[in-house]
Amino acid sequence: MPEGNADPLDAAVRSLALLIGSTPGPVRRARLQHGDLVVEVEWPDGAPLVAMVPAAPPVEADAGLHYVCAPMVATLYLAPSPGADPFVREGDQVVPGQQVAILEAMKMMIPVEADRAGEVVKVLVPNATPVEYGERLIALAVSEG
């Protein structure tokens, strides 16, 4: 799948891989169920960790707004490097596939791209903030047409 697509299964697999890679010891069992997306990891001591996430990031339309959501748990950066101009500002027009932010997870940088055309109405999360899977990052007034 091309990088930047917000496929929920792909995002869940990446998040599971990051979770397993961040554990200090061996993992006894890992389970990923696609329907209603259940991610479960079990360590040798038998204490399971279960994370339930929706099957897709919540994308709602309120008053014509569309939300660019986090495809995984990570730290959000609004600019390509410290001191650089942000990828987008409120009032900017974006097109599908345009990078609007970047996520860092386990020293991996993952671009966040707009999935619809529109005007950036509000950047909802401050720079260098941890975000959850499906969390709303940027509100867009979607373009008609």
XYZ file of N, CA and C in Angstrom, residues 29-138:
330
model
N 2.526 -13.759 22.791
C 1.495 -13.897 21.769
C 1.019 -12.511 21.358
N 0.740 -12.349 20.067
C 0.147 -11.111 19.554
C -1.042 -11.499 18.683
N -2.145 -10.784 18.821
C -3.356 -11.079 18.058
C -3.898 -9.786 17.484
N -4.298 -9.819 16.231
C -4.909 -8.670 15.573
C -6.153 -9.163 14.865
N -7.308 -8.625 15.226
C -8.572 -9.002 14.597
C -9.058 -7.813 13.804
N -9.428 -7.989 12.555
C -9.803 -6.860 11.696
C -11.199 -6.310 11.991
N -12.219 -7.137 12.162
C -13.573 -6.667 12.471
C -13.609 -6.026 13.845
N -13.994 -4.774 13.949
C -13.969 -3.972 15.181
C -12.572 -3.883 15.771
N -11.596 -4.178 15.004
C -10.178 -4.022 15.262
C -9.756 -4.173 16.719
N -9.413 -5.380 17.118
C -8.916 -5.682 18.452
C -7.431 -5.981 18.330
N -6.620 -5.341 19.125
C -5.190 -5.615 19.159
C -4.887 -6.150 20.553
N -4.253 -7.308 20.636
C -3.961 -7.912 21.931
C -2.526 -8.415 21.928
N -1.793 -8.087 22.979
C -0.420 -8.548 23.128
C -0.312 -9.201 24.498
N 0.335 -10.358 24.557
C 0.490 -11.071 25.824
C 1.966 -11.334 26.071
N 2.416 -11.011 27.271
C 3.791 -11.255 27.667
C 3.878 -12.565 28.424
N 5.055 -13.147 28.583
C 5.210 -14.453 29.212
C 4.602 -14.572 30.610
N 4.533 -13.495 31.379
C 3.969 -13.610 32.722
C 2.455 -13.799 32.699
N 1.859 -13.752 31.517
C 0.437 -13.997 31.377
C -0.433 -12.766 31.485
N 0.142 -11.621 31.789
C -0.655 -10.399 31.906
C -0.859 -9.797 30.523
N -2.077 -9.897 29.970
C -2.302 -9.364 28.625
C -2.510 -7.857 28.627
N -2.175 -7.260 27.522
C -2.475 -5.858 27.267
C -3.435 -5.853 26.097
N -4.588 -5.241 26.278
C -5.578 -5.211 25.219
C -5.884 -3.772 24.872
N -5.887 -3.467 23.591
C -6.264 -2.136 23.134
C -7.402 -2.285 22.144
N -8.484 -1.589 22.358
C -9.619 -1.602 21.445
C -9.644 -0.262 20.739
N -9.693 -0.287 19.422
C -9.797 0.945 18.651
C -10.892 0.755 17.611
N -11.516 1.829 17.164
C -12.550 1.675 16.146
C -11.967 1.147 14.846
N -12.830 0.610 14.006
C -12.386 0.039 12.739
C -11.792 1.084 11.805
N -12.123 2.341 11.986
C -11.568 3.418 11.166
C -11.492 4.681 12.011
N -10.553 5.560 11.694
C -10.512 6.812 12.442
C -11.835 7.555 12.295
N -12.291 8.175 13.396
C -13.564 8.894 13.292
C -13.441 10.103 12.381
N -14.205 10.109 11.341
C -14.229 11.237 10.412
C -15.687 11.651 10.306
N -16.009 12.774 10.894
C -17.379 13.241 10.915
C -17.473 14.559 10.170
N -18.639 14.838 9.694
C -18.880 16.136 9.084
C -19.770 16.925 10.021
N -19.222 17.951 10.684
C -20.081 18.877 11.396
C -19.927 20.221 10.739
N -21.047 20.728 10.300
C -21.091 22.029 9.630
C -20.091 22.090 8.475
N -20.004 20.996 7.700
C -19.131 20.996 6.542
C -17.669 20.753 6.839
N -17.334 20.410 8.087
C -15.931 20.172 8.424
C -15.565 18.707 8.242
N -14.331 18.500 7.874
C -13.743 17.164 7.760
C -12.478 17.184 8.609
N -12.148 16.069 9.224
C -10.998 16.037 10.120
C -9.907 15.115 9.592
N -8.699 15.621 9.555
C -7.530 14.786 9.282
C -7.186 14.182 10.644
N -7.157 12.854 10.705
C -6.974 12.154 11.972
C -5.645 11.405 12.011
N -5.162 11.153 13.212
C -3.906 10.426 13.401
C -4.082 8.965 12.994
N -3.229 8.457 12.093
C -3.334 7.064 11.682
C -2.689 6.090 12.666
N -2.044 6.620 13.721
C -1.393 5.754 14.702
C -1.063 6.560 15.948
N -0.668 5.884 16.995
C -0.203 6.523 18.223
C 1.231 6.980 17.987
N 1.499 8.260 18.235
C 2.829 8.811 17.965
C 2.895 10.235 18.511
N 3.987 10.916 18.210
C 4.134 12.335 18.543
C 3.956 13.137 17.266
N 3.094 14.155 17.336
C 2.775 14.978 16.180
C 3.724 16.160 16.083
N 4.229 16.384 14.869
C 5.022 17.584 14.580
C 4.361 18.302 13.419
N 4.215 19.608 13.561
C 3.529 20.418 12.555
C 4.467 21.017 11.527
N 5.780 20.838 11.706
C 6.787 21.371 10.777
C 7.822 20.279 10.507
N 8.526 20.376 9.390
C 9.497 19.333 9.045
C 10.722 19.291 9.964
N 11.024 20.403 10.636
C 12.148 20.441 11.573
C 11.933 21.605 12.539
N 12.612 21.584 13.686
C 12.456 22.686 14.646
C 12.823 24.022 13.993
N 11.986 25.013 14.198
C 12.239 26.339 13.647
C 11.777 26.543 12.212
N 11.401 25.459 11.531
C 10.924 25.567 10.143
C 9.466 26.014 10.123
N 9.047 26.536 8.983
C 7.644 26.897 8.816
C 6.789 25.637 8.910
N 5.557 25.763 9.445
C 4.679 24.586 9.531
C 4.266 24.112 8.138
N 3.881 22.848 8.060
C 3.403 22.295 6.791
C 2.193 23.080 6.304
N 1.259 23.393 7.209
C 0.071 24.179 6.877
C -0.262 25.116 8.026
N -0.973 26.188 7.659
C -1.475 27.152 8.647
C -2.980 27.298 8.435
N -3.664 27.822 9.442
C -5.084 28.103 9.299
C -5.270 29.062 8.130
N -6.230 28.745 7.265
C -6.492 29.547 6.072
C -5.863 28.981 4.811
N -4.892 28.066 4.963
C -4.259 27.444 3.789
C -5.232 26.505 3.089
N -5.093 26.400 1.772
C -5.837 25.426 0.977
C -4.968 24.174 0.845
N -5.571 23.006 1.006
C -4.844 21.748 0.845
C -5.536 20.893 -0.202
N -4.772 19.973 -0.776
C -5.292 19.020 -1.754
C -5.036 17.615 -1.229
N -5.814 16.632 -1.712
C -5.578 15.262 -1.270
C -4.129 14.833 -1.530
N -3.526 14.205 -0.555
C -2.145 13.745 -0.675
C -1.115 14.762 -0.213
N -1.534 15.986 0.078
C -0.595 17.014 0.554
C -0.225 16.739 2.009
N 1.059 16.783 2.312
C 1.510 16.563 3.686
C 1.106 17.750 4.550
N 0.469 17.447 5.700
C 0.001 18.490 6.607
C 0.683 18.419 7.971
N 1.362 17.306 8.241
C 2.056 17.114 9.517
C 2.944 15.887 9.381
N 3.625 15.562 10.469
C 4.454 14.352 10.494
C 4.326 13.731 11.879
N 4.337 12.403 11.924
C 4.268 11.682 13.188
C 5.597 10.976 13.422
N 6.038 10.973 14.664
C 7.241 10.224 15.032
C 6.856 9.133 16.011
N 7.235 7.917 15.673
C 7.009 6.763 16.546
C 8.237 5.883 16.462
N 8.894 5.685 17.576
C 10.077 4.821 17.631
C 11.145 5.289 16.634
N 11.357 6.591 16.537
C 12.341 7.225 15.651
C 12.003 7.086 14.173
N 10.798 6.576 13.870
C 10.332 6.521 12.479
C 9.467 7.744 12.227
N 9.640 8.390 11.081
C 8.852 9.555 10.723
C 7.815 9.140 9.677
N 6.543 9.391 9.991
C 5.453 8.991 9.117
C 4.692 10.249 8.692
N 4.620 10.541 7.393
C 3.899 11.740 6.958
C 2.400 11.596 7.187
N 1.760 12.696 7.533
C 0.303 12.767 7.639
C -0.154 13.604 6.457
N -1.050 13.046 5.657
C -1.497 13.722 4.438
C -2.985 14.006 4.494
N -3.375 15.103 3.865
C -4.794 15.420 3.728
C -5.426 14.366 2.827
N -6.620 13.910 3.198
C -7.313 12.945 2.353
C -8.444 13.594 1.561
N -8.640 14.893 1.777
C -9.642 15.658 1.032
C -9.094 17.055 0.755
N -9.637 17.687 -0.259
C -9.299 19.079 -0.545
C -10.115 19.971 0.377
N -9.528 21.076 0.785
C -10.272 22.018 1.606
C -9.382 23.086 2.183
N -9.979 23.924 3.011
C -9.265 24.994 3.694
C -9.027 24.593 5.140
N -7.804 24.802 5.615
C -7.477 24.502 7.008
C -8.210 25.524 7.877
N -9.171 25.035 8.665
C -9.954 25.896 9.541
C -9.270 26.021 10.891
N -8.764 24.897 11.395
C -8.149 24.905 12.721
C -7.165 23.753 12.832
N -5.992 24.052 13.380
C -5.038 23.012 13.769
C -5.399 22.698 15.213
N -5.826 21.470 15.463
C -6.430 21.101 16.744
C -5.447 20.643 17.806
N -4.235 20.287 17.411
C -3.251 19.734 18.340
C -1.976 20.565 18.263
N -1.422 20.947 19.413
C -0.171 21.714 19.392
C 1.012 20.879 18.884
N 2.029 21.564 18.410
C 3.246 20.908 17.940
C 3.879 20.090 19.057
N 4.525 18.989 18.686
C 5.278 18.117 19.602
C 4.398 17.530 20.698
N 3.178 17.152 20.328
C 2.217 16.593 21.268
C 1.977 15.121 20.954
N 1.946 14.260 21.985
C 1.548 12.868 21.744
C 0.085 12.809 21.322
N -0.212 11.973 20.331
C -1.580 11.808 19.852
C -1.953 10.333 19.843
N -3.247 10.080 19.905
C -3.796 8.728 19.890
C -4.269 8.373 18.485
N -4.410 7.097 18.219
C -4.963 6.626 16.952
C -6.363 7.210 16.784
N -6.632 7.805 15.631
C -7.950 8.344 15.342
C -8.198 9.741 15.878
N -7.246 10.308 16.621
C -7.431 11.647 17.179
C -7.473 12.685 16.065
N -8.384 13.635 16.208
C -8.511 14.710 15.229
C -7.311 15.652 15.340
N -6.669 15.909 14.204
C -5.485 16.747 14.175
C -5.769 18.110 13.546
N -6.466 18.097 12.414
C -6.689 19.318 11.647
C -8.118 19.301 11.111
